Amino acid sequence: MEDWIFGIPTPVAMALIALIGYFLGKRNQRRVSVDQAFARRELKRAKSIAKQLEEISREVRRNLASHQSSIAHFKDRIALMSSDEKQGDESWQTLCEEAERMLSPTIRLSAQIANAYDEVRQQANLLMTFTESRTDPLTGLSNRRALDDSLESLFAMKDRYELTFSLCILDVDHFKKINDEFGHLEGDRVLQEVASLIDNCVRETDVVTRYGGEEFVVLMPSTDLEGANMFAERVRFAADEQLKVTVSGGVAQACASDEPKTLLARADAALYRAKGNGRNCIYSHTGECVLPYPLPNQEELDQQLETEAGLLEEVRSLERSLENRPQRVAEKSAEIEVETV
């Protein structure tokens, strides 16, 4: 007589249990794989930050040692002149000139210490992105809070030391369609793969954040607009080739009049243009206008400008039509009243 478990034949029940165990094991294996990749990535970043802090400390220590030697030499000269009463005005003049020469490196050293403090603060902010409150749980990247802190630090460095940096917003194209057709689990998998791809394309000093939904923001210190455009294009090409999904990008370089909100707004405007021009492309905001990357040839550029001028004229014509509409309605109403009378 065949045994039954919960109303199901024992062989069938055992097969179901084994199948469930297999899928659970695969799911846990994927989660472990993601966690291990995240841990390796964060360890690499931590080592890079520790190395930079060590270099800052070594440079300050070397300059302090050199300066201390100069002070000791100066002290010996003063002692020698004090013991020799025959030293004249000429020797004292030489000593004063030497004191002035020492003052210049003292000022430079003071500025360097202040610079080192700002750099240490910036690296400390990067270290803070490792904490759970600054990490996106799905992708393991930094979150919006970490982005705000990093932007504040970079703008402080830009204002004090004229640091150049750029920002890039990357957006997964047709992501809602992926969720609708394949489900949210598949959408989450796509986001994790895109996040991993972006993180593998950046330098150790760059900050990668999940901005919200399917959007990612990359902060690139010491990077001009051209360099940021090249990075965004590299990510776009890699996503299309390796993941079979497309991304659009908007790029902007921080300028003198920028603050965090305006820089993000300019990059977002470039992204909006990329979305409106067919997706799977990169646009950048120069501070004056939005341009595609790479730039088209002169004929294509003239055609694009002509098209945009035509659209602008259509908008203005529509605006004039709307402005004159109340007057035409009033005239038509008057004609109807006359005909009625």
Short mmCIF file of C-alpha atoms in Angstrom, two decimals:
data_model
loop_
_atom_site.label_atom_id
_atom_site.label_comp_id
_atom_site.label_asym_id
_atom_site.label_seq_id
_atom_site.Cartn_x
_atom_site.Cartn_y
_atom_site.Cartn_z
CA MET A 1 0.00 0.00 0.00
CA GLU A 2 1.38 3.42 -1.04
CA ASP A 3 2.18 5.92 1.74
CA TRP A 4 0.63 9.40 1.66
CA ILE A 5 1.85 12.73 3.05
CA PHE A 6 -0.74 15.48 3.44
CA GLY A 7 -2.94 13.67 0.95
CA ILE A 8 -0.13 13.42 -1.62
CA PRO A 9 1.71 10.20 -2.54
CA THR A 10 5.06 10.03 -0.76
CA PRO A 11 7.24 9.98 -3.95
CA VAL A 12 5.41 13.00 -5.33
CA ALA A 13 5.67 14.85 -2.01
CA MET A 14 9.40 14.15 -1.77
CA ALA A 15 9.90 15.35 -5.34
CA LEU A 16 8.05 18.59 -4.57
CA ILE A 17 10.12 19.13 -1.41
CA ALA A 18 13.34 18.59 -3.38
CA LEU A 19 12.18 21.01 -6.11
CA ILE A 20 11.30 23.70 -3.56
CA GLY A 21 14.67 23.20 -1.87
CA TYR A 22 16.45 23.55 -5.20
CA PHE A 23 14.81 26.90 -6.03
CA LEU A 24 15.37 28.23 -2.52
CA GLY A 25 19.01 27.23 -2.78
CA LYS A 26 19.38 29.00 -6.13
CA ARG A 27 17.78 32.14 -4.71
CA ASN A 28 20.02 32.14 -1.65
CA GLN A 29 23.04 31.48 -3.86
CA ARG A 30 22.20 34.56 -5.96
CA ARG A 31 21.74 36.65 -2.80
CA VAL A 32 25.08 35.43 -1.44
CA SER A 33 26.73 36.18 -4.78
CA VAL A 34 25.36 39.75 -4.76
CA ASP A 35 26.43 40.24 -1.15
CA GLN A 36 29.94 38.94 -1.88
CA ALA A 37 30.30 41.23 -4.90
CA PHE A 38 29.14 44.18 -2.80
CA ALA A 39 31.58 43.29 -0.01
CA ARG A 40 34.49 43.03 -2.47
CA ARG A 41 33.55 46.38 -4.03
CA GLU A 42 33.29 48.14 -0.66
CA LEU A 43 36.58 46.60 0.51
CA LYS A 44 38.27 47.91 -2.63
CA ARG A 45 36.88 51.40 -2.00
CA ALA A 46 37.93 51.29 1.65
CA LYS A 47 41.48 50.33 0.69
CA SER A 48 41.61 53.19 -1.83
CA ILE A 49 40.40 55.71 0.75
CA ALA A 50 42.88 54.43 3.35
CA LYS A 51 45.68 54.76 0.79
CA GLN A 52 44.72 58.37 0.03
CA LEU A 53 44.60 59.24 3.73
CA GLU A 54 48.04 57.67 4.13
CA GLU A 55 49.43 59.75 1.25
CA ILE A 56 47.99 62.96 2.74
CA SER A 57 49.53 62.13 6.12
CA ARG A 58 52.91 61.25 4.57
CA GLU A 59 53.07 64.51 2.58
CA VAL A 60 52.23 66.67 5.60
CA ARG A 61 54.74 64.76 7.76
CA ARG A 62 57.51 65.19 5.17
CA ASN A 63 56.94 68.93 4.88
CA LEU A 64 56.77 69.34 8.64
CA ALA A 65 60.11 67.55 9.03
CA SER A 66 61.72 69.78 6.42
CA HIS A 67 60.31 72.90 8.03
CA GLN A 68 61.44 71.79 11.48
CA SER A 69 64.99 71.41 10.16
CA SER A 70 64.91 74.98 8.80
CA ILE A 71 63.70 76.32 12.15
CA ALA A 72 66.48 74.46 14.00
CA HIS A 73 69.09 75.93 11.65
CA PHE A 74 67.64 79.41 12.12
CA LYS A 75 67.75 78.97 15.90
CA ASP A 76 71.43 77.98 15.76
CA ARG A 77 72.21 81.10 13.71
CA ILE A 78 70.55 83.35 16.29
CA ALA A 79 72.49 81.68 19.10
CA LEU A 80 75.77 82.12 17.23
CA MET A 81 75.14 85.80 16.55
CA SER A 82 74.09 86.43 20.13
CA SER A 83 77.37 84.99 21.43
CA ASP A 84 79.47 87.06 19.05
CA GLU A 85 79.20 90.72 19.96
CA LYS A 86 81.35 91.70 16.96
CA GLN A 87 78.59 90.82 14.51
CA GLY A 88 77.54 93.99 12.71
CA ASP A 89 74.41 95.30 11.04
CA GLU A 90 75.20 93.39 7.86
CA SER A 91 74.90 90.03 9.64
CA TRP A 92 71.62 91.05 11.24
CA GLN A 93 70.34 92.09 7.83
CA THR A 94 71.25 88.66 6.48
CA LEU A 95 69.42 87.04 9.38
CA CYS A 96 66.27 89.10 8.70
CA GLU A 97 66.34 88.06 5.04
CA GLU A 98 66.61 84.45 6.09
CA ALA A 99 63.63 84.92 8.40
CA GLU A 100 61.61 86.24 5.50
CA ARG A 101 62.58 83.25 3.40
CA MET A 102 61.33 80.97 6.17
CA LEU A 103 58.03 82.79 6.38
CA SER A 104 57.01 81.79 2.85
CA PRO A 105 57.14 77.99 3.42
CA THR A 106 55.40 78.54 6.76
CA ILE A 107 52.45 80.12 4.95
CA ARG A 108 52.48 77.36 2.35
CA LEU A 109 52.56 74.70 5.04
CA SER A 110 49.62 76.31 6.80
CA ALA A 111 47.62 76.27 3.56
CA GLN A 112 48.62 72.66 2.95
CA ILE A 113 47.41 71.62 6.40
CA ALA A 114 44.08 73.35 5.73
CA ASN A 115 43.88 71.57 2.36
CA ALA A 116 44.71 68.24 4.02
CA TYR A 117 41.92 68.83 6.52
CA ASP A 118 39.40 69.30 3.69
CA GLU A 119 40.68 66.21 1.89
CA VAL A 120 40.44 64.15 5.08
CA ARG A 121 36.87 65.43 5.55
CA GLN A 122 36.03 64.43 1.98
CA GLN A 123 37.46 60.94 2.49
CA ALA A 124 35.58 60.69 5.79
CA ASN A 125 32.36 61.44 3.91
CA LEU A 126 33.20 58.63 1.49
CA LEU A 127 33.76 56.28 4.41
CA MET A 128 30.37 57.28 5.81
CA THR A 129 28.74 55.98 2.62
CA PHE A 130 29.53 52.46 3.85
CA THR A 131 26.98 52.75 6.64
CA GLU A 132 23.54 51.22 6.23
CA SER A 133 21.77 54.59 6.42
CA ARG A 134 23.70 55.73 3.32
CA THR A 135 23.40 52.52 1.30
CA ASP A 136 20.68 51.41 -1.10
CA PRO A 137 19.59 47.93 0.06
CA LEU A 138 18.78 46.58 -3.41
CA THR A 139 21.95 47.51 -5.33
CA GLY A 140 24.46 48.07 -2.52
CA LEU A 141 25.32 51.50 -3.97
CA SER A 142 25.22 54.77 -2.07
CA ASN A 143 21.78 56.36 -1.67
CA ARG A 144 20.39 59.89 -2.01
CA ARG A 145 21.59 60.91 1.46
CA ALA A 146 25.16 59.91 0.61
CA LEU A 147 24.88 61.81 -2.68
CA ASP A 148 23.84 65.01 -0.87
CA ASP A 149 26.79 64.73 1.54
CA SER A 150 29.27 64.06 -1.26
CA LEU A 151 27.95 66.98 -3.34
CA GLU A 152 28.29 69.33 -0.39
CA SER A 153 31.89 68.22 0.15
CA LEU A 154 32.82 68.58 -3.54
CA PHE A 155 31.30 72.06 -3.80
CA ALA A 156 33.28 73.12 -0.72
CA MET A 157 36.47 71.86 -2.39
CA LYS A 158 35.53 73.60 -5.66
CA ASP A 159 34.96 76.95 -3.97
CA ARG A 160 38.19 76.82 -1.99
CA TYR A 161 40.60 75.15 -4.41
CA GLU A 162 38.80 75.51 -7.78
CA LEU A 163 38.32 71.75 -7.97
CA THR A 164 36.82 70.53 -11.25
CA PHE A 165 34.16 67.85 -11.06
CA SER A 166 31.25 66.55 -13.13
CA LEU A 167 28.00 64.72 -12.57
CA CYS A 168 26.20 62.16 -14.71
CA ILE A 169 22.61 60.87 -14.44
CA LEU A 170 21.98 57.49 -16.09
CA ASP A 171 18.46 56.13 -16.60
CA VAL A 172 17.40 52.63 -17.69
CA ASP A 173 15.21 52.96 -20.80
CA HIS A 174 11.68 51.49 -20.82
CA PHE A 175 12.09 50.16 -17.28
CA LYS A 176 8.33 50.22 -16.62
CA LYS A 177 7.88 47.90 -19.60
CA ILE A 178 10.36 45.44 -18.05
CA ASN A 179 8.38 45.42 -14.79
CA ASP A 180 5.04 45.09 -16.57
CA GLU A 181 6.09 42.26 -18.90
CA PHE A 182 8.48 40.25 -16.72
CA GLY A 183 7.60 41.24 -13.15
CA HIS A 184 9.30 43.24 -10.42
CA LEU A 185 11.78 40.49 -9.54
CA GLU A 186 13.18 40.69 -13.05
CA GLY A 187 13.20 44.49 -12.77
CA ASP A 188 15.21 44.25 -9.55
CA ARG A 189 17.67 41.90 -11.24
CA VAL A 190 18.16 44.38 -14.10
CA LEU A 191 18.79 47.21 -11.64
CA GLN A 192 21.38 45.13 -9.79
CA GLU A 193 23.18 44.26 -13.01
CA VAL A 194 23.18 47.88 -14.24
CA ALA A 195 24.43 49.05 -10.84
CA SER A 196 27.26 46.50 -10.95
CA LEU A 197 28.19 47.50 -14.50
CA ILE A 198 28.34 51.21 -13.63
CA ASP A 199 30.37 50.49 -10.50
CA ASN A 200 32.88 48.47 -12.51
CA CYS A 201 33.32 51.36 -14.99
CA VAL A 202 34.12 54.09 -12.45
CA ARG A 203 37.36 55.01 -10.72
CA GLU A 204 37.90 54.32 -7.04
CA THR A 205 37.48 58.02 -6.23
CA ASP A 206 34.10 58.32 -8.01
CA VAL A 207 30.82 58.09 -6.08
CA VAL A 208 28.02 55.95 -7.56
CA THR A 209 24.52 56.37 -6.12
CA ARG A 210 21.06 55.08 -6.84
CA TYR A 211 19.17 58.33 -7.27
CA GLY A 212 15.72 56.76 -7.24
CA GLY A 213 13.81 54.16 -9.22
CA GLU A 214 15.84 53.30 -12.31
CA GLU A 215 18.09 56.40 -12.16
CA PHE A 216 21.75 56.39 -11.08
CA VAL A 217 23.99 59.39 -10.39
CA VAL A 218 27.79 59.29 -10.68
CA LEU A 219 29.98 62.02 -9.14
CA MET A 220 33.41 62.32 -10.79
CA PRO A 221 36.01 64.49 -9.00
CA SER A 222 38.78 66.07 -11.13
CA THR A 223 36.79 65.34 -14.31
CA ASP A 224 35.79 67.86 -16.97
CA LEU A 225 32.74 67.69 -19.25
CA GLU A 226 34.54 65.79 -22.01
CA GLY A 227 35.80 63.14 -19.61
CA ALA A 228 32.33 62.71 -18.07
CA ASN A 229 30.80 62.38 -21.55
CA MET A 230 33.30 59.66 -22.44
CA PHE A 231 32.48 57.79 -19.23
CA ALA A 232 28.71 58.00 -19.84
CA GLU A 233 29.13 56.79 -23.42
CA ARG A 234 31.28 53.87 -22.21
CA VAL A 235 28.53 52.80 -19.77
CA ARG A 236 25.82 53.20 -22.42
CA PHE A 237 27.73 51.01 -24.89
CA ALA A 238 28.55 48.36 -22.27
CA ALA A 239 24.92 48.12 -21.10
CA ASP A 240 23.72 47.62 -24.67
CA GLU A 241 26.39 45.03 -25.47
CA GLN A 242 26.59 43.08 -22.21
CA LEU A 243 23.17 43.39 -20.56
CA LYS A 244 21.00 43.86 -23.65
CA VAL A 245 19.30 46.86 -22.04
CA THR A 246 19.73 50.48 -23.05
CA VAL A 247 20.39 53.51 -20.88
CA SER A 248 20.19 57.24 -21.51
CA GLY A 249 22.49 59.77 -19.88
CA GLY A 250 22.65 63.45 -18.96
CA VAL A 251 26.00 65.05 -18.07
CA ALA A 252 26.98 68.40 -16.56
CA GLN A 253 30.19 69.94 -15.19
CA ALA A 254 29.99 72.11 -12.07
CA CYS A 255 30.45 75.79 -12.95
CA ALA A 256 31.03 78.92 -10.85
CA SER A 257 27.32 79.76 -10.46
CA ASP A 258 26.25 76.21 -9.61
CA GLU A 259 25.01 74.73 -6.38
CA PRO A 260 23.94 71.11 -5.86
CA LYS A 261 20.34 71.70 -7.00
CA THR A 262 21.26 73.58 -10.17
CA LEU A 263 23.94 71.07 -11.15
CA LEU A 264 21.47 68.20 -10.79
CA ALA A 265 18.84 70.21 -12.70
CA ARG A 266 21.21 70.81 -15.64
CA ALA A 267 22.17 67.13 -15.84
CA ASP A 268 18.48 66.21 -15.60
CA ALA A 269 17.64 68.60 -18.46
CA ALA A 270 20.28 66.86 -20.59
CA LEU A 271 18.83 63.47 -19.66
CA TYR A 272 15.34 64.70 -20.63
CA ARG A 273 16.69 65.71 -24.04
CA ALA A 274 18.28 62.25 -24.46
CA LYS A 275 14.94 60.60 -23.64
CA GLY A 276 13.14 62.86 -26.10
CA ASN A 277 15.58 62.07 -28.91
CA GLY A 278 15.04 58.33 -29.07
CA ARG A 279 16.79 57.14 -25.86
CA ASN A 280 19.99 55.04 -25.78
CA CYS A 281 22.13 58.19 -26.17
CA ILE A 282 24.09 60.75 -24.13
CA TYR A 283 23.47 64.50 -23.93
CA SER A 284 25.39 67.10 -21.93
CA HIS A 285 24.54 70.55 -20.57
CA THR A 286 27.37 73.00 -21.29
CA GLY A 287 25.95 75.72 -19.04
CA GLU A 288 24.47 77.51 -22.06
CA CYS A 289 22.87 74.77 -24.16
CA VAL A 290 22.27 71.02 -24.36
CA LEU A 291 24.29 69.08 -26.95
CA PRO A 292 24.46 65.42 -27.99
CA TYR A 293 27.59 63.33 -27.47
CA PRO A 294 29.43 62.88 -29.71
CA LEU A 295 28.65 66.06 -31.60
CA PRO A 296 27.11 65.51 -35.07
CA ASN A 297 28.80 66.78 -38.20
CA GLN A 298 28.01 70.29 -39.41
CA GLU A 299 25.27 69.17 -41.82
CA GLU A 300 23.46 67.17 -39.13
CA LEU A 301 23.91 70.01 -36.64
CA ASP A 302 22.44 72.55 -39.10
CA GLN A 303 19.51 70.23 -39.77
CA GLN A 304 18.90 69.80 -36.03
CA LEU A 305 19.03 73.55 -35.46
CA GLU A 306 16.63 74.09 -38.39
CA THR A 307 14.21 71.53 -36.96
CA GLU A 308 14.33 73.10 -33.51
CA ALA A 309 13.81 76.56 -35.03
CA GLY A 310 10.75 75.26 -36.91
CA LEU A 311 9.31 73.75 -33.74
CA LEU A 312 9.92 77.00 -31.87
CA GLU A 313 8.10 78.95 -34.58
CA GLU A 314 5.15 76.55 -34.39
CA VAL A 315 4.96 77.04 -30.62
CA ARG A 316 5.05 80.82 -31.00
CA SER A 317 2.36 80.69 -33.71
CA LEU A 318 0.17 78.61 -31.42
CA GLU A 319 0.74 81.08 -28.57
CA ARG A 320 -0.29 84.00 -30.83
CA SER A 321 -3.38 82.08 -31.92
CA LEU A 322 -4.38 81.47 -28.30
CA GLU A 323 -3.82 85.13 -27.44
CA ASN A 324 -6.11 86.29 -30.30
CA ARG A 325 -8.79 83.68 -29.66
CA PRO A 326 -10.77 85.70 -27.04
CA GLN A 327 -10.97 88.62 -29.47
CA ARG A 328 -12.22 86.40 -32.30
CA VAL A 329 -14.80 84.81 -30.02
CA ALA A 330 -16.07 88.25 -29.01
CA GLU A 331 -16.30 89.34 -32.65
CA LYS A 332 -18.15 86.16 -33.59
CA SER A 333 -20.58 86.66 -30.69
CA ALA A 334 -21.26 90.23 -31.84
CA GLU A 335 -22.01 88.99 -35.37
CA ILE A 336 -24.47 86.43 -34.05
CA GLU A 337 -26.25 89.08 -31.97
CA VAL A 338 -26.59 91.34 -35.01
CA GLU A 339 -27.99 88.50 -37.12
CA THR A 340 -30.46 87.62 -34.34
CA VAL A 341 -31.74 91.20 -34.14
#
